[in-house]
């Protein structure tokens, strides 16, 4: 299906999820995840009004960025190797996968301005998932306070692919609770307003639980 049709369906679902949870659709940023698709398809997404794109690998990101440039905001959503930070740092608007000190150190070293970062949290405890353990998030943010180029704007998680909606909801609730705990700390480097959670399979539930950034690939452009 064309991206415009997909987007209409998604926007309709966003509206319904917002109604259920007393939220407003304007609070939610749709990040179009273009990792599976061509430049043509990515451009089609932009013409429908998508203003935020996400890529999870350096090569894919650079290929898209080189064709499209900064007419959209770019979100780096995948695992980022420290030695590749220098290749993306001046091009991305946000990094969603900050999960270790060595990466924070490298971002701080290479950045020439403050970089918006989401801390990736492994809420579900699956071994295959990247991210900090929930218990470690606050001490991690304190540890990176010395890195002046990092602004912790929120938390990010990837839920496992579950059919059990209530388990998914539990994962999103937990991330929201960790975000609230971080905010209570009033840390100068961590306004931590945002929740990057929800993908094609589960974005409606994520919105009901407070997502501010949803990352949608297959249902939008796939
Ligand atoms: C691929 C990917 C997505 C989008 O997944 P879909 O299920 O296709 O919507 C979101 N977030 C991350 C980190 C991804 O790697």
mmCIF file of C-alpha atoms and ligand atoms in Angstrom:
data_model
loop_
_atom_site.group_PDB
_atom_site.id
_atom_site.type_symbol
_atom_site.label_atom_id
_atom_site.label_comp_id
_atom_site.label_asym_id
_atom_site.label_seq_id
_atom_site.Cartn_x
_atom_site.Cartn_y
_atom_site.Cartn_z
ATOM 1 C CA UNK A 1 0.000 0.000 0.000
ATOM 2 C CA UNK A 2 1.102 3.569 -0.505
ATOM 3 C CA UNK A 3 2.600 5.331 2.474
ATOM 4 C CA UNK A 4 -0.182 7.927 2.598
ATOM 5 C CA UNK A 5 -2.816 5.210 3.100
ATOM 6 C CA UNK A 6 -0.704 3.496 5.751
ATOM 7 C CA UNK A 7 -0.162 6.795 7.528
ATOM 8 C CA UNK A 8 -3.884 7.549 7.586
ATOM 9 C CA UNK A 9 -4.565 4.206 9.250
ATOM 10 C CA UNK A 10 -1.789 4.804 11.789
ATOM 11 C CA UNK A 11 -3.005 8.329 12.536
ATOM 12 C CA UNK A 12 -6.486 7.005 13.088
ATOM 13 C CA UNK A 13 -5.159 4.393 15.526
ATOM 14 C CA UNK A 14 -3.100 7.079 17.291
ATOM 15 C CA UNK A 15 -6.254 9.183 17.718
ATOM 16 C CA UNK A 16 -8.143 6.248 19.196
ATOM 17 C CA UNK A 17 -5.313 5.343 21.585
ATOM 18 C CA UNK A 18 -5.136 8.991 22.661
ATOM 19 C CA UNK A 19 -8.868 9.149 23.292
ATOM 20 C CA UNK A 20 -8.681 6.057 25.486
ATOM 21 C CA UNK A 21 -5.897 7.550 27.558
ATOM 22 C CA UNK A 22 -6.886 11.226 27.610
ATOM 23 C CA UNK A 23 -3.947 12.356 25.572
ATOM 24 C CA UNK A 24 -3.613 14.507 22.488
ATOM 25 C CA UNK A 25 -2.110 13.249 19.208
ATOM 26 C CA UNK A 26 0.162 16.304 19.019
ATOM 27 C CA UNK A 27 2.184 14.859 21.904
ATOM 28 C CA UNK A 28 3.221 11.927 19.762
ATOM 29 C CA UNK A 29 6.054 11.987 17.258
ATOM 30 C CA UNK A 30 5.906 9.327 14.564
ATOM 31 C CA UNK A 31 9.385 8.200 13.572
ATOM 32 C CA UNK A 32 9.280 6.476 10.205
ATOM 33 C CA UNK A 33 11.741 3.601 10.327
ATOM 34 C CA UNK A 34 13.141 3.223 6.834
ATOM 35 C CA UNK A 35 15.720 0.478 7.414
ATOM 36 C CA UNK A 36 13.879 -2.004 5.181
ATOM 37 C CA UNK A 37 13.164 0.279 2.255
ATOM 38 C CA UNK A 38 14.651 2.182 -0.670
ATOM 39 C CA UNK A 39 15.439 5.865 -0.986
ATOM 40 C CA UNK A 40 12.397 6.215 -3.280
ATOM 41 C CA UNK A 41 10.088 4.795 -0.652
ATOM 42 C CA UNK A 42 11.719 6.975 1.999
ATOM 43 C CA UNK A 43 11.083 10.062 -0.149
ATOM 44 C CA UNK A 44 7.475 8.972 -0.585
ATOM 45 C CA UNK A 45 7.152 8.909 3.197
ATOM 46 C CA UNK A 46 8.509 12.455 3.390
ATOM 47 C CA UNK A 47 5.957 13.709 0.851
ATOM 48 C CA UNK A 48 3.145 12.385 3.062
ATOM 49 C CA UNK A 49 4.342 14.659 5.841
ATOM 50 C CA UNK A 50 6.628 12.386 7.865
ATOM 51 C CA UNK A 51 9.230 14.681 9.439
ATOM 52 C CA UNK A 52 11.221 12.204 11.543
ATOM 53 C CA UNK A 53 13.087 9.208 10.205
ATOM 54 C CA UNK A 54 14.879 6.422 12.016
ATOM 55 C CA UNK A 55 17.652 4.070 10.928
ATOM 56 C CA UNK A 56 19.298 1.370 12.989
ATOM 57 C CA UNK A 57 22.537 0.792 11.111
ATOM 58 C CA UNK A 58 25.324 3.163 10.174
ATOM 59 C CA UNK A 59 25.448 2.168 6.497
ATOM 60 C CA UNK A 60 21.703 2.511 5.985
ATOM 61 C CA UNK A 61 21.642 5.786 7.830
ATOM 62 C CA UNK A 62 24.462 7.334 5.797
ATOM 63 C CA UNK A 63 22.979 6.171 2.509
ATOM 64 C CA UNK A 64 19.623 7.788 3.307
ATOM 65 C CA UNK A 65 21.176 10.869 4.856
ATOM 66 C CA UNK A 66 23.370 11.478 1.824
ATOM 67 C CA UNK A 67 20.292 11.575 -0.422
ATOM 68 C CA UNK A 68 17.909 13.380 1.859
ATOM 69 C CA UNK A 69 20.016 15.540 4.147
ATOM 70 C CA UNK A 70 18.575 17.565 6.957
ATOM 71 C CA UNK A 71 15.102 18.287 5.586
ATOM 72 C CA UNK A 72 13.901 15.738 8.168
ATOM 73 C CA UNK A 73 15.011 14.943 11.703
ATOM 74 C CA UNK A 74 17.165 11.831 11.979
ATOM 75 C CA UNK A 75 16.930 9.385 14.843
ATOM 76 C CA UNK A 76 19.632 6.780 15.292
ATOM 77 C CA UNK A 77 17.704 3.884 16.846
ATOM 78 C CA UNK A 78 20.078 0.923 16.635
ATOM 79 C CA UNK A 79 23.141 -0.259 18.458
ATOM 80 C CA UNK A 80 25.920 2.234 17.860
ATOM 81 C CA UNK A 81 29.519 1.117 18.027
ATOM 82 C CA UNK A 82 31.711 3.690 19.719
ATOM 83 C CA UNK A 83 34.168 3.851 16.833
ATOM 84 C CA UNK A 84 31.311 4.859 14.503
ATOM 85 C CA UNK A 85 30.074 7.772 16.606
ATOM 86 C CA UNK A 86 32.223 10.228 14.671
ATOM 87 C CA UNK A 87 30.428 9.299 11.434
ATOM 88 C CA UNK A 88 26.938 10.148 12.674
ATOM 89 C CA UNK A 89 27.369 12.725 15.381
ATOM 90 C CA UNK A 90 26.972 15.851 13.221
ATOM 91 C CA UNK A 91 24.059 14.396 11.280
ATOM 92 C CA UNK A 92 21.666 12.949 13.839
ATOM 93 C CA UNK A 93 19.065 14.857 15.834
ATOM 94 C CA UNK A 94 18.761 12.158 18.492
ATOM 95 C CA UNK A 95 20.381 8.903 19.539
ATOM 96 C CA UNK A 96 17.926 6.385 21.032
ATOM 97 C CA UNK A 97 20.391 3.696 22.035
ATOM 98 C CA UNK A 98 22.672 5.126 24.697
ATOM 99 C CA UNK A 99 23.347 2.149 26.963
ATOM 100 C CA UNK A 100 26.954 2.245 28.148
ATOM 101 C CA UNK A 101 29.580 4.567 29.551
ATOM 102 C CA UNK A 102 32.075 4.008 26.758
ATOM 103 C CA UNK A 103 29.492 5.188 24.226
ATOM 104 C CA UNK A 104 28.617 8.246 26.331
ATOM 105 C CA UNK A 105 32.281 9.133 26.581
ATOM 106 C CA UNK A 106 32.752 8.904 22.832
ATOM 107 C CA UNK A 107 29.622 10.957 22.082
ATOM 108 C CA UNK A 108 30.859 13.626 24.466
ATOM 109 C CA UNK A 109 34.280 13.662 22.883
ATOM 110 C CA UNK A 110 33.064 13.902 19.285
ATOM 111 C CA UNK A 111 30.102 16.243 19.682
ATOM 112 C CA UNK A 112 30.373 19.953 19.065
ATOM 113 C CA UNK A 113 26.986 20.718 20.654
ATOM 114 C CA UNK A 114 24.617 19.044 23.106
ATOM 115 C CA UNK A 115 23.233 15.811 21.695
ATOM 116 C CA UNK A 116 19.720 14.640 22.577
ATOM 117 C CA UNK A 117 19.982 11.064 23.817
ATOM 118 C CA UNK A 118 17.508 8.453 24.976
ATOM 119 C CA UNK A 119 18.797 5.861 27.413
ATOM 120 C CA UNK A 120 17.939 2.386 26.152
ATOM 121 C CA UNK A 121 16.510 0.187 28.890
ATOM 122 C CA UNK A 122 16.106 -3.580 28.734
ATOM 123 C CA UNK A 123 12.805 -3.720 30.579
ATOM 124 C CA UNK A 124 11.826 -7.218 29.516
ATOM 125 C CA UNK A 125 15.100 -8.748 30.696
ATOM 126 C CA UNK A 126 15.560 -10.705 27.475
ATOM 127 C CA UNK A 127 19.213 -11.541 26.990
ATOM 128 C CA UNK A 128 19.080 -10.737 23.289
ATOM 129 C CA UNK A 129 18.031 -7.151 23.943
ATOM 130 C CA UNK A 130 20.436 -4.301 24.399
ATOM 131 C CA UNK A 131 19.986 -1.750 27.091
ATOM 132 C CA UNK A 132 20.604 -1.028 30.737
ATOM 133 C CA UNK A 133 18.885 -2.963 33.477
ATOM 134 C CA UNK A 134 16.093 -0.845 35.004
ATOM 135 C CA UNK A 135 17.879 -0.678 38.376
ATOM 136 C CA UNK A 136 20.947 0.860 36.760
ATOM 137 C CA UNK A 137 19.356 3.782 34.940
ATOM 138 C CA UNK A 138 19.612 6.513 37.581
ATOM 139 C CA UNK A 139 23.182 5.741 38.567
ATOM 140 C CA UNK A 140 24.121 5.646 34.878
ATOM 141 C CA UNK A 141 22.646 9.108 34.334
ATOM 142 C CA UNK A 142 24.569 10.377 37.347
ATOM 143 C CA UNK A 143 27.749 8.821 35.984
ATOM 144 C CA UNK A 144 27.381 10.665 32.672
ATOM 145 C CA UNK A 145 26.692 14.068 34.227
ATOM 146 C CA UNK A 146 30.329 14.899 33.581
ATOM 147 C CA UNK A 147 29.754 14.570 29.832
ATOM 148 C CA UNK A 148 28.500 18.040 29.021
ATOM 149 C CA UNK A 149 27.530 17.279 25.431
ATOM 150 C CA UNK A 150 24.885 14.750 26.440
ATOM 151 C CA UNK A 151 21.301 15.711 27.234
ATOM 152 C CA UNK A 152 19.180 12.796 28.403
ATOM 153 C CA UNK A 153 15.818 13.667 26.847
ATOM 154 C CA UNK A 154 14.120 10.372 27.577
ATOM 155 C CA UNK A 155 14.154 6.610 27.799
ATOM 156 C CA UNK A 156 13.766 4.039 25.044
ATOM 157 C CA UNK A 157 12.855 0.385 25.036
ATOM 158 C CA UNK A 158 12.172 -2.357 22.539
ATOM 159 C CA UNK A 159 9.476 -4.718 23.724
ATOM 160 C CA UNK A 160 9.708 -8.353 22.700
ATOM 161 C CA UNK A 161 7.318 -9.541 20.001
ATOM 162 C CA UNK A 162 4.486 -10.780 22.234
ATOM 163 C CA UNK A 163 0.885 -11.610 21.524
ATOM 164 C CA UNK A 164 0.090 -11.109 25.193
ATOM 165 C CA UNK A 165 -1.076 -7.495 25.255
ATOM 166 C CA UNK A 166 -1.091 -7.217 29.006
ATOM 167 C CA UNK A 167 2.536 -8.275 29.270
ATOM 168 C CA UNK A 168 3.408 -5.663 26.663
ATOM 169 C CA UNK A 169 1.462 -3.082 28.617
ATOM 170 C CA UNK A 170 3.424 -4.052 31.742
ATOM 171 C CA UNK A 171 6.709 -3.412 29.942
ATOM 172 C CA UNK A 172 5.607 0.056 28.809
ATOM 173 C CA UNK A 173 4.236 0.915 32.248
ATOM 174 C CA UNK A 174 7.584 -0.049 33.753
ATOM 175 C CA UNK A 175 9.515 2.235 31.391
ATOM 176 C CA UNK A 176 7.147 5.104 32.222
ATOM 177 C CA UNK A 177 7.703 4.472 35.937
ATOM 178 C CA UNK A 178 11.484 4.555 35.500
ATOM 179 C CA UNK A 179 11.151 7.818 33.557
ATOM 180 C CA UNK A 180 9.092 9.281 36.416
ATOM 181 C CA UNK A 181 11.740 8.183 38.919
ATOM 182 C CA UNK A 182 14.468 9.846 36.849
ATOM 183 C CA UNK A 183 12.486 13.094 36.689
ATOM 184 C CA UNK A 184 12.098 13.114 40.462
ATOM 185 C CA UNK A 185 15.889 13.186 40.750
ATOM 186 C CA UNK A 186 15.945 16.586 39.016
ATOM 187 C CA UNK A 187 19.282 15.898 37.416
ATOM 188 C CA UNK A 188 20.676 18.829 35.456
ATOM 189 C CA UNK A 189 21.637 16.653 32.478
ATOM 190 C CA UNK A 190 18.353 14.772 32.314
ATOM 191 C CA UNK A 191 15.054 16.575 31.641
ATOM 192 C CA UNK A 192 13.944 13.067 30.615
ATOM 193 C CA UNK A 193 10.484 14.041 29.360
ATOM 194 C CA UNK A 194 10.187 11.501 26.572
ATOM 195 C CA UNK A 195 9.389 7.833 26.120
ATOM 196 C CA UNK A 196 10.517 6.228 22.868
ATOM 197 C CA UNK A 197 8.455 3.045 22.836
ATOM 198 C CA UNK A 198 6.054 1.303 20.499
ATOM 199 C CA UNK A 199 6.634 -0.221 17.064
ATOM 200 C CA UNK A 200 4.279 -1.569 14.369
ATOM 201 C CA UNK A 201 3.112 -4.406 16.577
ATOM 202 C CA UNK A 202 2.415 -2.497 19.753
ATOM 203 C CA UNK A 203 2.316 1.277 19.279
ATOM 204 C CA UNK A 204 -1.314 1.711 20.358
ATOM 205 C CA UNK A 205 -0.608 0.150 23.760
ATOM 206 C CA UNK A 206 2.616 2.152 24.057
ATOM 207 C CA UNK A 207 0.659 5.368 23.468
ATOM 208 C CA UNK A 208 -1.908 4.418 26.084
ATOM 209 C CA UNK A 209 1.023 4.033 28.491
ATOM 210 C CA UNK A 210 2.604 7.374 27.659
ATOM 211 C CA UNK A 211 4.822 6.968 24.574
ATOM 212 C CA UNK A 212 5.920 10.289 23.087
ATOM 213 C CA UNK A 213 7.950 8.816 20.213
ATOM 214 C CA UNK A 214 6.749 5.756 18.323
ATOM 215 C CA UNK A 215 9.091 4.045 15.858
ATOM 216 C CA UNK A 216 7.164 2.534 12.973
ATOM 217 C CA UNK A 217 8.669 0.616 10.085
ATOM 218 C CA UNK A 218 6.701 -2.202 8.496
ATOM 219 C CA UNK A 219 3.199 -0.796 8.990
ATOM 220 C CA UNK A 220 4.202 2.554 7.511
ATOM 221 C CA UNK A 221 6.668 1.960 4.696
ATOM 222 C CA UNK A 222 7.055 -1.831 4.575
HETATM 223 C C1 LIG B 1 13.146 -1.946 13.087
HETATM 224 C C2 LIG B 1 12.956 -1.150 14.304
HETATM 225 C C3 LIG B 1 11.735 -0.532 14.567
HETATM 226 C C4 LIG B 1 10.518 -0.646 13.659
HETATM 227 O O1 LIG B 1 10.007 -1.938 13.675
HETATM 228 P P1 LIG B 1 8.618 -2.311 12.947
HETATM 229 O O2 LIG B 1 8.153 -3.496 13.707
HETATM 230 O O3 LIG B 1 8.934 -2.600 11.540
HETATM 231 O O4 LIG B 1 7.692 -1.159 13.097
HETATM 232 C C5 LIG B 1 11.635 0.228 15.721
HETATM 233 N N1 LIG B 1 12.672 0.369 16.571
HETATM 234 C C6 LIG B 1 13.860 -0.211 16.352
HETATM 235 C C7 LIG B 1 14.969 0.007 17.325
HETATM 236 C C8 LIG B 1 14.047 -0.998 15.213
HETATM 237 O O5 LIG B 1 15.244 -1.578 15.001
#
